[in-house]
Structure formats: structure tokens, C-alpha cells
């Protein structure tokens, strides 16, 4: 008779379930699940010749999630081509719970390698989706700085791509500063590590451009650079991103979403920094052009000044003034003579008019002297004598004489 007591309907702090009960309930629930098709990337293969069971580890290439898979050993041995780490597979399996260890795994009865054609078809479908969303639009591309103060480099550790980028860039511009973050560039760890490095470099204010570089490889090797999560992460960065993946024919989706696509890592080093020799030569040429332009301008202005100075108005600037002054003197003398002539004429006319007025006026007569003769008429009235005939013989006359200075009144004698 079993000593195990029946579990309580529910667990409480006063009546908890034992571990075996919880494990059995979880196992019962998992075992009721049906078989599923699972896609992932193989990160570990453990298949020993003398064992019946092979062990695999499947990882999601877009997330840090993995699961254990068990399968018959013959299933691994019969696969063509042989299953290797990093391969993308589709597994038909049933979830299984190991009661003693409390772990979950997948028990596989079919394993299918994802072929190149299928991988390319998936990449093409993803490409159309991202194109429709506008992630590849040219309007979203950001310009690469002419001379970045800092360059972030994401690449494999001690890889040829890292050496090509660093050596060529520093040869072109010795003062360029790099911040290198080494990550996996293939396999299941590549996408999460690259995305983490991308976040670090994008948050660094001293980094003006980020380069993601990798050498050439097969379609499976370059598969992480066509991952949807990585493409969206690159699209969301605020720092311009340069893609330098593989060789010229290799075109992962990262090339389309990046702000600048370079055919090789060496090409990327030429595109992110200028060549100091070329720029020095360009500066020298521009300096020569500027000097020639300035000399040409100065020569033109000098010729213009010479032409201006040769003109009469500038060759003898006081001559016209002197001539105008002579003209002014001549006209002033003419005006003076004309004015004097006019004044003399007017003065002569005034003198003549004054003489006539003097001769005809009473003042002249008064100046010469005058006499006023009065007489008594027959009626005894005093009259002024105008004519001798007016006076009768024996009449008494009264004479007033004036000479301009003396006035006297005297009685005249008989006429």
C-alpha cells in the first residue's frame, strides 16, 4: 500500500503540494500536447556512435531562447548533408517532460534541413514586407558625416574585416578614432550580440557613424544579416549605419536598410573617412585656384585703374577746374563791365533828368533870386503885379525881393 497521501485539491501555505505532485501535474499537462513543427538554428549536436539517442540544442536566431531536442541517433546519421552546428532546420517533435529532473525537451521524429532555395524565398518574402513598410526608402537614408569624430565598428573578433577597416581607414585619415565591439557574425548568437552592440554605439554621443562589417561567406553564414529583428533595429537607430557585409555579389537585407551600402569592408573604410592626401591635394588645388583668381582680379582692377588714370579728367584733374575758373573770371569781368556800363548810363540819365528838373523847377528860380511886386488897384485892393501895363501912372508899388539868402520887404517908388 502506497504511503503517499492524496494531494489536496488546491495548494495553500498550510497545505502545500510536494514537488513530485507539481512535477506530475506539469508532466500530465505537457504530455497532452500534440506534436509541433519547430524551426530553429542548431547550436549544439551530440551524437555518439554507441548510443541510441542524440541530443541537439535549437535556438531562435532572433531571440535569446533555446530548447533541448532528443531524437534517435540514426536520424542524425542518415541526414544528407550531415547536420552541423549553425544549420537551420525544421523539426517535427512532441514536447516531453522529464519527471526526475523537472526539465522539458522536444522528442523529434523528423529533422529537415532548410535548403538554400527555401532560405532565399524567405528572405525575398521578408524583403517585400520591409519594402512595403518603407524601411528601404531612399528618403529615410541619413547622410554620412564627411569627417566623423568617432566611428563605431561591429565585427568579428580578430577578423579580416576588422583589420581591413581599421588599417585602411587609419591609412587614409590617421587621426580617426574607432570604438570596436566584437560580436559573433554567424550562428545563433550573432543577431542578439549585434543588436546589443548597436544599442551601445547608438547611445554613445562620440560616435557619428556605425559600421557593421563581415567578410564573405555562404548564404547560411550571412543569414543573420537578413534577420528581421536586426533590420528593424538598424532602421530605428539615430546614428547613420554603414553595411559592409561579404563581397560584391552578397546582398543581405541589411544592405537595403542601412544608410550606406559598401561592397566590402575595405570599401567601407574608403567611404567613412576622406583620404588625407587627396584632401591635402584638393586644398592645394583650391588654394592655387584662389591665388590665380585673386591675381586675375587684381590685374583686372589694375588695368581698370590705369585706364581711368589715363583719362583727361584724372590725368590733369585741376585742368578742367582751372579752365572753368578762367571762364568764371571772364564772365565775372564781363558782368562787372556790363553792370558798370549800365550804372553809368543810368547815372547819366539821372543826372540829365535832375538837371532838367533843376532848370525847370521853382527851386532854381528861387536860387537865382526873385521879386514880388504888389500894387493897389482902383478899389484899394492889393494885387500882384504880373505886367507893367496893369499899373496906372503914379500908383504906389510894394516890392518883396528874395535872393535865396536874404528876404526883404521894401516900398517901391512910382512906376
GROMACS .gro file of N, CA and C in nm, residues 120-137 140 226-229 231-232 235 253 256-257:
model
   87
  120UNK      N    1   1.636   3.152  -4.939
  120UNK     CA    2   1.629   3.267  -5.028
  120UNK      C    3   1.484   3.313  -5.048
  121UNK      N    4   1.391   3.217  -5.054
  121UNK     CA    5   1.250   3.252  -5.069
  121UNK      C    6   1.200   3.327  -4.945
  122UNK      N    7   1.244   3.284  -4.828
  122UNK     CA    8   1.203   3.353  -4.706
  122UNK      C    9   1.262   3.494  -4.701
  123UNK      N   10   1.387   3.505  -4.740
  123UNK     CA   11   1.449   3.637  -4.742
  123UNK      C   12   1.376   3.729  -4.840
  124UNK      N   13   1.336   3.674  -4.955
  124UNK     CA   14   1.265   3.754  -5.054
  124UNK      C   15   1.130   3.799  -5.001
  125UNK      N   16   1.060   3.710  -4.930
  125UNK     CA   17   0.931   3.749  -4.873
  125UNK      C   18   0.949   3.859  -4.768
  126UNK      N   19   1.052   3.845  -4.685
  126UNK     CA   20   1.079   3.947  -4.584
  126UNK      C   21   1.119   4.079  -4.650
  127UNK      N   22   1.193   4.069  -4.758
  127UNK     CA   23   1.232   4.190  -4.831
  127UNK      C   24   1.110   4.265  -4.883
  128UNK      N   25   1.014   4.194  -4.938
  128UNK     CA   26   0.892   4.259  -4.987
  128UNK      C   27   0.814   4.322  -4.873
  129UNK      N   28   0.809   4.254  -4.759
  129UNK     CA   29   0.738   4.308  -4.643
  129UNK      C   30   0.803   4.438  -4.594
  130UNK      N   31   0.935   4.436  -4.579
  130UNK     CA   32   1.004   4.556  -4.530
  130UNK      C   33   1.000   4.669  -4.633
  131UNK      N   34   1.001   4.633  -4.761
  131UNK     CA   35   0.988   4.736  -4.864
  131UNK      C   36   0.852   4.803  -4.856
  132UNK      N   37   0.748   4.723  -4.836
  132UNK     CA   38   0.613   4.779  -4.825
  132UNK      C   39   0.600   4.870  -4.704
  133UNK      N   40   0.674   4.842  -4.599
  133UNK     CA   41   0.670   4.925  -4.479
  133UNK      C   42   0.756   5.051  -4.494
  134UNK      N   43   0.834   5.060  -4.599
  134UNK     CA   44   0.915   5.179  -4.623
  134UNK      C   45   1.051   5.178  -4.557
  135UNK      N   46   1.098   5.064  -4.506
  135UNK     CA   47   1.228   5.059  -4.439
  135UNK      C   48   1.344   5.076  -4.537
  136UNK      N   49   1.320   5.048  -4.665
  136UNK     CA   50   1.426   5.061  -4.764
  136UNK      C   51   1.416   5.193  -4.842
  137UNK      N   52   1.326   5.280  -4.803
  137UNK     CA   53   1.303   5.403  -4.879
  137UNK      C   54   1.428   5.492  -4.877
  140UNK      N   55   1.457   5.782  -4.622
  140UNK     CA   56   1.495   5.754  -4.483
  140UNK      C   57   1.647   5.750  -4.465
  226UNK      N   58   2.025   3.914  -4.259
  226UNK     CA   59   1.893   3.929  -4.322
  226UNK      C   60   1.782   3.906  -4.221
  227UNK      N   61   1.817   3.909  -4.093
  227UNK     CA   62   1.719   3.886  -3.988
  227UNK      C   63   1.627   4.007  -3.974
  228UNK      N   64   1.498   3.983  -3.957
  228UNK     CA   65   1.400   4.092  -3.949
  228UNK      C   66   1.425   4.181  -3.828
  229UNK      N   67   1.454   4.118  -3.712
  229UNK     CA   68   1.476   4.198  -3.592
  229UNK      C   69   1.597   4.290  -3.607
  231UNK      N   70   1.720   4.408  -3.891
  231UNK     CA   71   1.686   4.514  -3.988
  231UNK      C   72   1.604   4.623  -3.922
  232UNK      N   73   1.510   4.587  -3.839
  232UNK     CA   74   1.427   4.688  -3.771
  232UNK      C   75   1.509   4.766  -3.670
  235UNK      N   76   1.709   5.020  -3.859
  235UNK     CA   77   1.620   5.127  -3.906
  235UNK      C   78   1.584   5.223  -3.793
  253UNK      N   79   1.974   4.164  -4.642
  253UNK     CA   80   1.875   4.270  -4.626
  253UNK      C   81   1.931   4.390  -4.551
  256UNK      N   82   2.009   4.688  -4.763
  256UNK     CA   83   1.899   4.773  -4.809
  256UNK      C   84   1.851   4.869  -4.702
  257UNK      N   85   1.857   4.828  -4.577
  257UNK     CA   86   1.803   4.913  -4.470
  257UNK      C   87   1.909   5.009  -4.415
   0.00000   0.00000   0.00000
